[in-house]
Short mmCIF file of C-alpha atoms in Angstrom, two decimals:
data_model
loop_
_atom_site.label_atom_id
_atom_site.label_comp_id
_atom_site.label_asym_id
_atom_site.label_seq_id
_atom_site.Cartn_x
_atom_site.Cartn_y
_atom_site.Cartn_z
CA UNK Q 238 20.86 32.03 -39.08
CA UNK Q 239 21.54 28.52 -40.34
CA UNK Q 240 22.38 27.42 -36.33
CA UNK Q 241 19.30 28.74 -36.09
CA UNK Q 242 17.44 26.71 -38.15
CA UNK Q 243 19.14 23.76 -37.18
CA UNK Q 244 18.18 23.83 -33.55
CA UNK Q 245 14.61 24.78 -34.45
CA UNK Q 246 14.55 21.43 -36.61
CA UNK Q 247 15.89 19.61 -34.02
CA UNK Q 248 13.82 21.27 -31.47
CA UNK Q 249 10.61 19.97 -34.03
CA UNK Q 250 12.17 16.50 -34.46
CA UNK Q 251 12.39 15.97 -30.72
CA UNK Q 252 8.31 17.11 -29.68
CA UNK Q 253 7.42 14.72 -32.47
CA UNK Q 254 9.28 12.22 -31.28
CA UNK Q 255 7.76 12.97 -27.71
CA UNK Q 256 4.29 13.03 -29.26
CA UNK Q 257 4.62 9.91 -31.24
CA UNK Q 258 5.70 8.44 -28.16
CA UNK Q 259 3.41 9.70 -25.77
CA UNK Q 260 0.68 8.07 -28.34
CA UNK Q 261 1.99 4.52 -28.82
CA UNK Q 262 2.47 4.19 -25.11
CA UNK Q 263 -1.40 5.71 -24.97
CA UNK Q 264 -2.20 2.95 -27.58
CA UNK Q 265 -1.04 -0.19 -25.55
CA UNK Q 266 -2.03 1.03 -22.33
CA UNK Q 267 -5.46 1.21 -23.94
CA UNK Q 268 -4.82 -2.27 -25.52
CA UNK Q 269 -2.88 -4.37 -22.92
CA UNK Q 270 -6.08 -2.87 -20.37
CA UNK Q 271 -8.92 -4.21 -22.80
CA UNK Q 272 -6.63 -7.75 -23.17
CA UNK Q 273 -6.47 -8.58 -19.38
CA UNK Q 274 -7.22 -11.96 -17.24
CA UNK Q 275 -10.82 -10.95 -17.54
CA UNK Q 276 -11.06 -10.56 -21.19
CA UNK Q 277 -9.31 -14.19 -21.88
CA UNK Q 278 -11.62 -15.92 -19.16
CA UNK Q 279 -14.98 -14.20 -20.36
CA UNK Q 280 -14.02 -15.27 -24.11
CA UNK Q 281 -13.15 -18.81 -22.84
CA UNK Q 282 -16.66 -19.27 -20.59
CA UNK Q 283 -18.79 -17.53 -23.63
CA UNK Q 284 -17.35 -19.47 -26.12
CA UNK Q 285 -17.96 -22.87 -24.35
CA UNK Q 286 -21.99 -21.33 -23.72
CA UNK Q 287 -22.68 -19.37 -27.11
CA UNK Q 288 -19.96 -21.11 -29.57
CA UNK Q 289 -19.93 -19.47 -33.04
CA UNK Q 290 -22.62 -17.24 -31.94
CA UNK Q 291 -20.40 -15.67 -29.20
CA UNK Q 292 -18.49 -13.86 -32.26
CA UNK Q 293 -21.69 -11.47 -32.57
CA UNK Q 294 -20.78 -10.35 -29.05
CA UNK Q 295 -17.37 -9.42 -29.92
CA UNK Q 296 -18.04 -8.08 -33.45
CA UNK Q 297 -20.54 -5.53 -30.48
CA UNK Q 298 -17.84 -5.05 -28.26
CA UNK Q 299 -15.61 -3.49 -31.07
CA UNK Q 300 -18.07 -1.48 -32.97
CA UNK Q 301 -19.15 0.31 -29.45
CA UNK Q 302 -15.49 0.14 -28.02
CA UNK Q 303 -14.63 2.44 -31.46
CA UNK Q 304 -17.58 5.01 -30.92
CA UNK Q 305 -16.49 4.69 -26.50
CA UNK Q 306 -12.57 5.80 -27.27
CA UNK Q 307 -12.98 8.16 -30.15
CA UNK Q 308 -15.14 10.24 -28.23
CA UNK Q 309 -13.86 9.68 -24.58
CA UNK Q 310 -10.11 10.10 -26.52
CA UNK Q 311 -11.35 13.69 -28.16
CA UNK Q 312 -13.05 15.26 -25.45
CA UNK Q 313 -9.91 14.73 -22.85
CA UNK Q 314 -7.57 15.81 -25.28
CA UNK Q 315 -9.79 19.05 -26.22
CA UNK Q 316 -10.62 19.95 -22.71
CA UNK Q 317 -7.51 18.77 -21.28
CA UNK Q 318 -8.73 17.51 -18.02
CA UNK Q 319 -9.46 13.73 -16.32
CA UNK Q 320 -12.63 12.46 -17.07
CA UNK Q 321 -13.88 13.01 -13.26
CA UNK Q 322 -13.11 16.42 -13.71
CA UNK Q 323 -14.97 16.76 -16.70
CA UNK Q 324 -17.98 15.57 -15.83
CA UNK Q 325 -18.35 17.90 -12.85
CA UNK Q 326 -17.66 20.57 -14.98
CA UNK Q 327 -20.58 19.54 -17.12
CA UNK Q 328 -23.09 18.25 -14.20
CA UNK Q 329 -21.43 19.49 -10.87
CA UNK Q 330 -21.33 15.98 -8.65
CA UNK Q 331 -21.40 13.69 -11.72
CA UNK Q 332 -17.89 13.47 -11.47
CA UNK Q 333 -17.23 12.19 -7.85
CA UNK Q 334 -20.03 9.13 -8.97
CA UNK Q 335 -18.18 8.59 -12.15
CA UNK Q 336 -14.53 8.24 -10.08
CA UNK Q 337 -16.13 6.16 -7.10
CA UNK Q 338 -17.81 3.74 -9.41
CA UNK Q 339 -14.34 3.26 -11.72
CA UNK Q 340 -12.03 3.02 -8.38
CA UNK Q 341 -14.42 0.47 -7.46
CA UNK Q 342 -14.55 -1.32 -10.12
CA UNK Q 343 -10.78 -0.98 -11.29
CA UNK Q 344 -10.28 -2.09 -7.61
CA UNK Q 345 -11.62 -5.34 -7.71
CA UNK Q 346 -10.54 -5.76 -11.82
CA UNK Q 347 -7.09 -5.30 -10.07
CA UNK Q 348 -7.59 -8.39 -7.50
CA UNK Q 349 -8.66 -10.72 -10.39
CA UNK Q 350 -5.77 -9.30 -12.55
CA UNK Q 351 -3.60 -10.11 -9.87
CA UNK Q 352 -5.19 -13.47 -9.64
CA UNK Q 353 -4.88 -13.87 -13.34
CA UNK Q 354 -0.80 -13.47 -13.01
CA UNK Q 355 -0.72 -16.03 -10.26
CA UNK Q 356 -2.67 -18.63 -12.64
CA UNK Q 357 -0.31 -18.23 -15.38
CA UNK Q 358 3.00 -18.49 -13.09
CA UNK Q 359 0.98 -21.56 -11.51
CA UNK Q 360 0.60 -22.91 -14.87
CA UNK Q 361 4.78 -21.78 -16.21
CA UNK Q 362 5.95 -23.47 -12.93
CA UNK Q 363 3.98 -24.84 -10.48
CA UNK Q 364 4.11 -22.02 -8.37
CA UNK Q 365 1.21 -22.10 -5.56
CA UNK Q 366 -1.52 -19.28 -6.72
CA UNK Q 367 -1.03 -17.19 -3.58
CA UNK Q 368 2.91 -17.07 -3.46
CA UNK Q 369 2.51 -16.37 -7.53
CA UNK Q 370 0.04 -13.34 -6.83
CA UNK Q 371 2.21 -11.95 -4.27
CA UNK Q 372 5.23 -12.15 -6.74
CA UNK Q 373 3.18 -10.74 -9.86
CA UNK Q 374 1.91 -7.96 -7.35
CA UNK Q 375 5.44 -7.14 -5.96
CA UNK Q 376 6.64 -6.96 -9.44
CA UNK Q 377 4.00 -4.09 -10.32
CA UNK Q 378 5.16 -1.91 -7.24
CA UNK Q 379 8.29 -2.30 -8.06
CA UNK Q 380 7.35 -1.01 -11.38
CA UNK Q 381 5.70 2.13 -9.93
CA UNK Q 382 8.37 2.62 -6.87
CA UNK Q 383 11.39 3.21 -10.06
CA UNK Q 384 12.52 6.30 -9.96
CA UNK Q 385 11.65 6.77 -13.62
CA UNK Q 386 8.13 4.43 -13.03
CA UNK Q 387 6.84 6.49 -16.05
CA UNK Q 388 8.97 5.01 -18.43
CA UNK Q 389 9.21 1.32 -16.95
CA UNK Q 390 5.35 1.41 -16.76
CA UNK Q 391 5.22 2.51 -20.71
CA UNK Q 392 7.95 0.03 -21.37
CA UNK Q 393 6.78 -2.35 -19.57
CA UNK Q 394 2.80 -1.93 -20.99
CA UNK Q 395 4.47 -2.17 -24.61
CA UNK Q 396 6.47 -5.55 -24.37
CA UNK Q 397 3.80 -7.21 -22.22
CA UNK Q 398 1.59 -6.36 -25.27
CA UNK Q 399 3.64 -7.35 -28.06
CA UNK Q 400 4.27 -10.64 -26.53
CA UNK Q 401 0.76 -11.48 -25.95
CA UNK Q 402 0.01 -10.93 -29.20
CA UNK Q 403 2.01 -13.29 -30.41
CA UNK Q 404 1.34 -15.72 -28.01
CA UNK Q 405 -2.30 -15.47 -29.28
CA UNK Q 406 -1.47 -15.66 -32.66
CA UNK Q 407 0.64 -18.86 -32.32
CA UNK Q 408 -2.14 -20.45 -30.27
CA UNK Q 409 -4.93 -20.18 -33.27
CA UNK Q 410 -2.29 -20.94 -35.91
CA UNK Q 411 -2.18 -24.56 -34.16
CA UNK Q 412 -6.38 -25.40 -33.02
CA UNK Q 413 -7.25 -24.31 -37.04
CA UNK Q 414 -10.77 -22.84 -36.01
CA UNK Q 415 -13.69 -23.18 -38.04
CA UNK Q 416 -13.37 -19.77 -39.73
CA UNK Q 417 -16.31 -19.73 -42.22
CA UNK Q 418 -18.58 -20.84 -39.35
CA UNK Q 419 -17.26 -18.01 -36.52
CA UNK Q 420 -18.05 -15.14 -39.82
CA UNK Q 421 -21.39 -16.31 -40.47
CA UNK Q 422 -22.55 -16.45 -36.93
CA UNK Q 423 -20.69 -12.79 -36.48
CA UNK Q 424 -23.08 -11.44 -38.47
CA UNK Q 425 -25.88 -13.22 -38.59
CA UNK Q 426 -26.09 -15.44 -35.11
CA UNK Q 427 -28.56 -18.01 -33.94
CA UNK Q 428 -28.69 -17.28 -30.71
CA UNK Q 429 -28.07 -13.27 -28.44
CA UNK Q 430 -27.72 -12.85 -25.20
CA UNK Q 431 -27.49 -8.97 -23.90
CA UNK Q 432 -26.21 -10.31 -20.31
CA UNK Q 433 -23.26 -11.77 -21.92
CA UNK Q 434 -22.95 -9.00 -24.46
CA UNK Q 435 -22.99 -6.53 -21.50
CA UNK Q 436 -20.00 -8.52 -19.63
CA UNK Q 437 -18.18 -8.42 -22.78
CA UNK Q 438 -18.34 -4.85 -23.20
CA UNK Q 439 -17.72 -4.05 -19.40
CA UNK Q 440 -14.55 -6.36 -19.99
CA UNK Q 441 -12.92 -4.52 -22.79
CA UNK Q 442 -14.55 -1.10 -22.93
CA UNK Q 443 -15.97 -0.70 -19.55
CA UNK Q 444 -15.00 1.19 -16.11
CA UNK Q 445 -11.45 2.11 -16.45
CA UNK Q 446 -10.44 1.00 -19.34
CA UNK Q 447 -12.08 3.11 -21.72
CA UNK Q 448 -10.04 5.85 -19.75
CA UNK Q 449 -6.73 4.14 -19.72
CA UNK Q 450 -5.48 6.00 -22.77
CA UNK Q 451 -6.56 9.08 -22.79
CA UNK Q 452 -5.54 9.62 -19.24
CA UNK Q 453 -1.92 8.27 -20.23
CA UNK Q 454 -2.36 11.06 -23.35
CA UNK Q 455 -3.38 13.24 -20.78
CA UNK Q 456 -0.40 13.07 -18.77
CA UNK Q 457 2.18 12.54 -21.50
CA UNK Q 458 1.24 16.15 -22.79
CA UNK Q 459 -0.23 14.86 -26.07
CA UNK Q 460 -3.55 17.03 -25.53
CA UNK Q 461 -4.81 20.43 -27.35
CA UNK Q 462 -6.94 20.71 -31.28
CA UNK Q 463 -3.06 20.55 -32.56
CA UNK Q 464 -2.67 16.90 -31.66
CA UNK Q 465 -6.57 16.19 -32.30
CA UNK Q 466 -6.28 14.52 -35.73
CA UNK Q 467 -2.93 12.30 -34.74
CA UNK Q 468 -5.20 11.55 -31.26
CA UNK Q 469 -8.19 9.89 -33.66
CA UNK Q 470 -6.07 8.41 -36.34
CA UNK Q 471 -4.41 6.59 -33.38
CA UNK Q 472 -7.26 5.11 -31.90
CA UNK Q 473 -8.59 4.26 -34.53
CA UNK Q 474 -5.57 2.09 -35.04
CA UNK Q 475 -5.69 0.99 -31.62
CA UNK Q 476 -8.83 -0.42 -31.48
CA UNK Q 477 -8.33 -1.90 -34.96
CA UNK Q 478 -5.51 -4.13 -33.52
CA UNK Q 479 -7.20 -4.84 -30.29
CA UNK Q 480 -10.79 -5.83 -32.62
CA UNK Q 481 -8.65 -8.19 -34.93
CA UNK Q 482 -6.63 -9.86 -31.41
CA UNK Q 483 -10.39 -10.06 -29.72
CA UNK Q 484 -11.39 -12.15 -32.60
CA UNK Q 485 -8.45 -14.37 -33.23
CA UNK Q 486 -8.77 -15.35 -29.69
CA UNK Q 487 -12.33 -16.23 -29.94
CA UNK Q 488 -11.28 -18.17 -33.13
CA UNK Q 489 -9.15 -20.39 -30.85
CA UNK Q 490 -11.25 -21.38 -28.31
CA UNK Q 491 -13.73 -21.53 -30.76
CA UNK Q 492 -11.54 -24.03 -32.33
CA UNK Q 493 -11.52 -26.08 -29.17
CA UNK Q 494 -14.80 -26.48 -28.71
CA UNK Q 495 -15.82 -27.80 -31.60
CA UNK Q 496 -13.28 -30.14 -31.14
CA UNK Q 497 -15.13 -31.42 -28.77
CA UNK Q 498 -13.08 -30.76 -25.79
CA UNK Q 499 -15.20 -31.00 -22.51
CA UNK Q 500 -14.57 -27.69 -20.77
CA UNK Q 501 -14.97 -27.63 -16.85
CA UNK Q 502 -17.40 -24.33 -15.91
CA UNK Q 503 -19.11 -25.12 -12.72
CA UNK Q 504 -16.45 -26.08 -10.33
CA UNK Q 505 -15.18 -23.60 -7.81
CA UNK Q 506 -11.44 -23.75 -8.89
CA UNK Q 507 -12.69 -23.81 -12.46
CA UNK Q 508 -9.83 -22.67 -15.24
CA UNK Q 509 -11.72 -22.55 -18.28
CA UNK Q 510 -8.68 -20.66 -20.74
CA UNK Q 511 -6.44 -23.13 -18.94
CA UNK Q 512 -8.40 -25.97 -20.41
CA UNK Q 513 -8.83 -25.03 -23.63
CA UNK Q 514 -5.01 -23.44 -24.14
CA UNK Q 515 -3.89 -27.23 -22.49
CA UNK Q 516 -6.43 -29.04 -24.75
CA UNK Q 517 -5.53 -27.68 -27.78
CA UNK Q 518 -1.48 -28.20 -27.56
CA UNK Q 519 -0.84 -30.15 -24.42
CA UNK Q 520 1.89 -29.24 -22.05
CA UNK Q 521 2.65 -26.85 -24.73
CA UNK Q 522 -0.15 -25.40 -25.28
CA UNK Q 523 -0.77 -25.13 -20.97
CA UNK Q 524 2.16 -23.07 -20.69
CA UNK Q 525 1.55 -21.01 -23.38
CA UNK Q 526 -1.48 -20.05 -20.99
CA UNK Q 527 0.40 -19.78 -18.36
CA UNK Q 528 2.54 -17.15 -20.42
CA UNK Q 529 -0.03 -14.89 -21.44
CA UNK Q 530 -2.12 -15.01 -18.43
CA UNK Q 531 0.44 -13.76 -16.46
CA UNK Q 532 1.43 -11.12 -19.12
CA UNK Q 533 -2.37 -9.92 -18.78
CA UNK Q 534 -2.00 -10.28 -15.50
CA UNK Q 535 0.66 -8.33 -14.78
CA UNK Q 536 -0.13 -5.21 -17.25
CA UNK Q 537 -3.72 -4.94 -16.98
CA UNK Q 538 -2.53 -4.75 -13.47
CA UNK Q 539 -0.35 -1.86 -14.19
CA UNK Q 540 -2.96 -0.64 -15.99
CA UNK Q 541 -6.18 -0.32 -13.71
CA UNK Q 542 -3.95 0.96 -10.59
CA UNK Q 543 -2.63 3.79 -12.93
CA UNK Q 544 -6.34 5.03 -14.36
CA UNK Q 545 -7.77 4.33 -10.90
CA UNK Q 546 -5.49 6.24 -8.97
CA UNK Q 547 -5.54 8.73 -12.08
CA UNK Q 548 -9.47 9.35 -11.20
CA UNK Q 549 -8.22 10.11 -7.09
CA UNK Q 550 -8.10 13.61 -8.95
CA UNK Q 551 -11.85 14.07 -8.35
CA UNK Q 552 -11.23 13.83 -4.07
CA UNK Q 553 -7.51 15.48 -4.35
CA UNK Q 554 -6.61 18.39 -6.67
CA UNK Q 555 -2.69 18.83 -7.69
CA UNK Q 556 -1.37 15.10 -6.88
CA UNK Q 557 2.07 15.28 -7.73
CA UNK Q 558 3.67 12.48 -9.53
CA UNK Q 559 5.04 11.29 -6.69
CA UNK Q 560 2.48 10.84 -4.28
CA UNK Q 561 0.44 9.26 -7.22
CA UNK Q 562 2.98 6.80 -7.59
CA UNK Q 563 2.44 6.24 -3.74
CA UNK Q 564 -0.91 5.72 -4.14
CA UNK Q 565 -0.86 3.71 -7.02
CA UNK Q 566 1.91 1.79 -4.75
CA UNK Q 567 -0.90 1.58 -1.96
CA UNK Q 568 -3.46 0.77 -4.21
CA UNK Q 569 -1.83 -2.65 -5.60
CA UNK Q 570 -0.60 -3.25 -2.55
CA UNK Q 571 -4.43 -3.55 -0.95
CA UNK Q 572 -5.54 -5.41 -3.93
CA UNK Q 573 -2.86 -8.13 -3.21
CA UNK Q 574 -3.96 -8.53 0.43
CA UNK Q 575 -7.38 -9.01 -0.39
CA UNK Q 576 -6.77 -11.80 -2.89
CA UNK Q 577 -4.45 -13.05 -0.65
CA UNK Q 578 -6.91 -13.21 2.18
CA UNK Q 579 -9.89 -13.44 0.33
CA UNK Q 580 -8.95 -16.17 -2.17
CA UNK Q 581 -12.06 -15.48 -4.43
CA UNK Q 582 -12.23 -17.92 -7.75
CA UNK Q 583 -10.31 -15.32 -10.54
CA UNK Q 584 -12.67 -17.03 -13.25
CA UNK Q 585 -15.92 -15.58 -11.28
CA UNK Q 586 -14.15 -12.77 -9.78
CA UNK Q 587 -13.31 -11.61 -13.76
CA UNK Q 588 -16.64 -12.53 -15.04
CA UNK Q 589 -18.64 -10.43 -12.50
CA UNK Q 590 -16.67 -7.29 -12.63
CA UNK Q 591 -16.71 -7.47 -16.38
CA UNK Q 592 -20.05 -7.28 -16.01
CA UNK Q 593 -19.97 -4.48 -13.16
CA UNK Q 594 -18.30 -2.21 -15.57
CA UNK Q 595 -20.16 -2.82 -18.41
CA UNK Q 596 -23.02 -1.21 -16.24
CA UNK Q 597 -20.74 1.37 -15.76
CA UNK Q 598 -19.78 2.33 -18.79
CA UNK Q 599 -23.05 4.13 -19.94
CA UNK Q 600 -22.81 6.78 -17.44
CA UNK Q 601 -19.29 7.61 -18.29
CA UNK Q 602 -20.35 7.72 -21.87
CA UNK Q 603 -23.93 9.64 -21.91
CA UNK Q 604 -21.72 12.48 -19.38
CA UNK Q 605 -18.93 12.79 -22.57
CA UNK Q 606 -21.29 12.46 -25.79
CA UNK Q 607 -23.48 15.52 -23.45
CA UNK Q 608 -20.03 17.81 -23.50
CA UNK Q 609 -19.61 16.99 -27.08
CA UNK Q 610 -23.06 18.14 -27.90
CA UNK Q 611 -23.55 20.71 -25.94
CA UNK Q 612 -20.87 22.33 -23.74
CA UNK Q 613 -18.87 24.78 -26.38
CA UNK Q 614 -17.19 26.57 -23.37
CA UNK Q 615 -15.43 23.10 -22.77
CA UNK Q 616 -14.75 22.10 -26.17
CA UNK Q 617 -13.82 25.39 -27.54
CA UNK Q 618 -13.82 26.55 -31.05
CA UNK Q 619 -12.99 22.43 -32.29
CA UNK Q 620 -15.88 21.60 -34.35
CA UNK Q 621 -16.93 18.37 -32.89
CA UNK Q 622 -17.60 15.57 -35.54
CA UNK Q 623 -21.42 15.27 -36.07
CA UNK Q 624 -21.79 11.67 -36.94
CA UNK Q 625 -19.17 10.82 -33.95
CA UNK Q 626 -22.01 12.17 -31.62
CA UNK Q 627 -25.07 11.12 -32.86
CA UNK Q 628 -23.37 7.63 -32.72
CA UNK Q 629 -22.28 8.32 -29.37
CA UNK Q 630 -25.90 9.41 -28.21
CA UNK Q 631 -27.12 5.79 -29.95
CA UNK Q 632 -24.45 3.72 -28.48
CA UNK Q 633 -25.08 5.34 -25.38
CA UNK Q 634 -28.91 4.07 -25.46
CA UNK Q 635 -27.99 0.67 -26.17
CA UNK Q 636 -25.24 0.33 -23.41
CA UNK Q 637 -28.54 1.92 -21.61
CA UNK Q 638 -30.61 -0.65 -22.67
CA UNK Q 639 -28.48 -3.51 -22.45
CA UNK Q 640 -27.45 -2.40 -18.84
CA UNK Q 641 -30.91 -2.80 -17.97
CA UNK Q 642 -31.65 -6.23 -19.94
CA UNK Q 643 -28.77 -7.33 -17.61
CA UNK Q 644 -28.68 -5.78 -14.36
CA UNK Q 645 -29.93 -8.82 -12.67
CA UNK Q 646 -27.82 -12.04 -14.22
CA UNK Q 647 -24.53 -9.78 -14.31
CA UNK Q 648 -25.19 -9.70 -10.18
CA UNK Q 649 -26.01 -12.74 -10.68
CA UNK Q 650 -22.25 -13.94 -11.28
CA UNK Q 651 -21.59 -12.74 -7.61
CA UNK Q 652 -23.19 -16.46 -6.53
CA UNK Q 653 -20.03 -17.65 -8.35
CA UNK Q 654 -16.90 -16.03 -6.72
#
């Protein structure tokens, strides 16, 4: 009887182990996804057009990123599907929009992210942009093609994560922003503009990456209203990090700027994080951007070819793991050749489909907050949070709103690449 007990304690110790795992690796592919390339280059441009006033925009971006993930987190945990499949469940067709439109978009977020790797080697060692993306990108299929890619990709998502983190921190340690300045203008800016706000979003909320954790939660086997409460305590965490590392890398380019640093925007082979990192601690400071670019590079590459693919679902029933890790392989592999061939500007490239996905995002959204709300034969017996949806269903009519307030300029980036 006492064996007995033992083994069911250590059968206990072991799924929560497995859980907890399964939800930290969730966590940081949410984070490391919302921290690419196109996050650092969108904060760098915005910062150099809005200054202080850019911190209202990200103060936005994590107030609807928490309301985005807590629902988008609960209802694929509770129903226990991909996001594609729940939304044809709830409006039949919905779902094969929803998956074309984040392919798409993850697609194209995976060319810049490649780009955004080949930067930061260019910057580490000189390394020509196009031999540095087809390194960065060989090094992500070679992630995918291990025999236990699962585990390299979760290992892989976590250390990337940590260490741009701390490259972050160390980089507003030395430029000593203007911190009373940045808080006053969070709340109570001089001057708003929804395009940017919109590209913001898109950037760390939008198209795939809202989906990036919950499909890794999804496929880890942390799903069901057992692991519900773990589930939200955990992105609430999440997000909580990623808000406080949004804002501390605003505070250093903010820093930079007011420093006075003439940043170069308008060129075609225009590096705006590059300048300011360089500007604010030299040769130092130049490959500490060359660092962390490529370690957004490289993860939030890992990261939109694994929630892309994840959405192939919708076209495909039953992918096994393994042809998923084929066409995640396949996937990268297309991105590379295009920026190979292509050669579009990353800093436009990033902008744009920031922007692209923030226009995105609301249909995702409206689609989840409506099986929330409404569809009890998808959500079972949980009793949904009431506040968590009526916040939903007004953070879906802003990203609504500002979607529409934006359409235009956000296409308007396109002039840049």
């Amino acid at each position: 009887m006492d064996e007995e007990r033992i083994n069911m304690s250590l059968l206990k110790s072991s799924l929560l182990s497995d859980r907890q795992w399964a939800i930290v690796a969730s966590i940081f592919m949410m984070a490391t996804s919302a921290m690419g390339p196109g996050f650092l280059t969108q904060t760098a441009v915005f910062t150099v057009k809005l200054g202080a006033a850019f911190g209202f925009a990200i103060l936005v971006s994590i107030l609807i990123d928490y309301v985005v993930q807590q629902n988008i987190w609960r209802v694929v945990t509770l129903t226990q599907m991909r996001a594609s499949d729940i939304a044809n469940k709830a409006l039949p067709g919905s779902g094969y929009l929803l998956a074309f439109l984040v392919i798409l978009g993850g697609f194209f977020f995976s060319i810049g992210n490649i780009a955004g790797a080949a930067l930061g080697l260019n910057a580490l060692f000189g390394l020509d942009t196009k031999w540095g993306g087809i390194l960065s990108g060989a090094l992500a299929i070679l992630i995918f093609a291990s025999r236990k890619a699962t585990l390299a990709m979760d290992k892989s998502m976590i250390v990337l994560g940590l260490l741009k983190i701390i490259l972050i921190i160390i980089v507003a340690v030395i430029v000593m922003p203007p911190v009373g300045q940045a808080v006053h203008q969070t709340f109570a800016p001089d001057q708003i503009d929804f395009a940017i706000i919109t590209t913001i979003v898109g950037g760390t909320v939008g198209g795939y990456i809202c989906y990036a954790g919950a499909h890794r939660l999804l496929d880890k086997g942390a799903v069901g209203p057992e692991n519900i409460d773990e589930v939200a305590k955990a992105a609430t965490k999440g997000i909580v990090v990623v808000g406080i590392m949004r804002y501390v890398l605003f505070l250093a380019f903010l820093g930079v700027v007011v420093s006075g640093a003439s940043i170069d925007l308008a060129s075609h082979n225009a590096n705006p994080a590059a300048q300011a990192f360089q500007y604010a601690a030299g040769t130092f400071g130049y490959k500490l951007f060359g660092l962390i670019f490529w370690a957004a590079g490289i993860s939030s590459t890992i990261g939109a070819a694994y929630t892309s693919v994840s959405f192939f679902s919708a076209f495909k029933k039953n992918l096994t793991p393994k042809q998923s890790n084929y066409t995640t392989i396949t996937f990268i592999a297309l991105a590379l050749l295009l920026y190979v061939v292509l050669g579009a500007t990353p800093a436009g490239l990033l902008i744009f489909v920031g922007g692209f996905n923030g226009l995105v995002l609301p249909i995702g959204l409206s689609i989840f907050v409506y099986v929330a709300a409404c569809r009890k034969d998808l959500m079972g017996n949980y009793n949904y949070p009431k506040w968590l949806i009526v916040l939903g269903a007004l953070t879906c009519v802003l990203t609504w709103w500002m979607g529409y307030m934006s359409f235009t300029t956000v296409f308007n980036y396109l002039t840049k690449l």
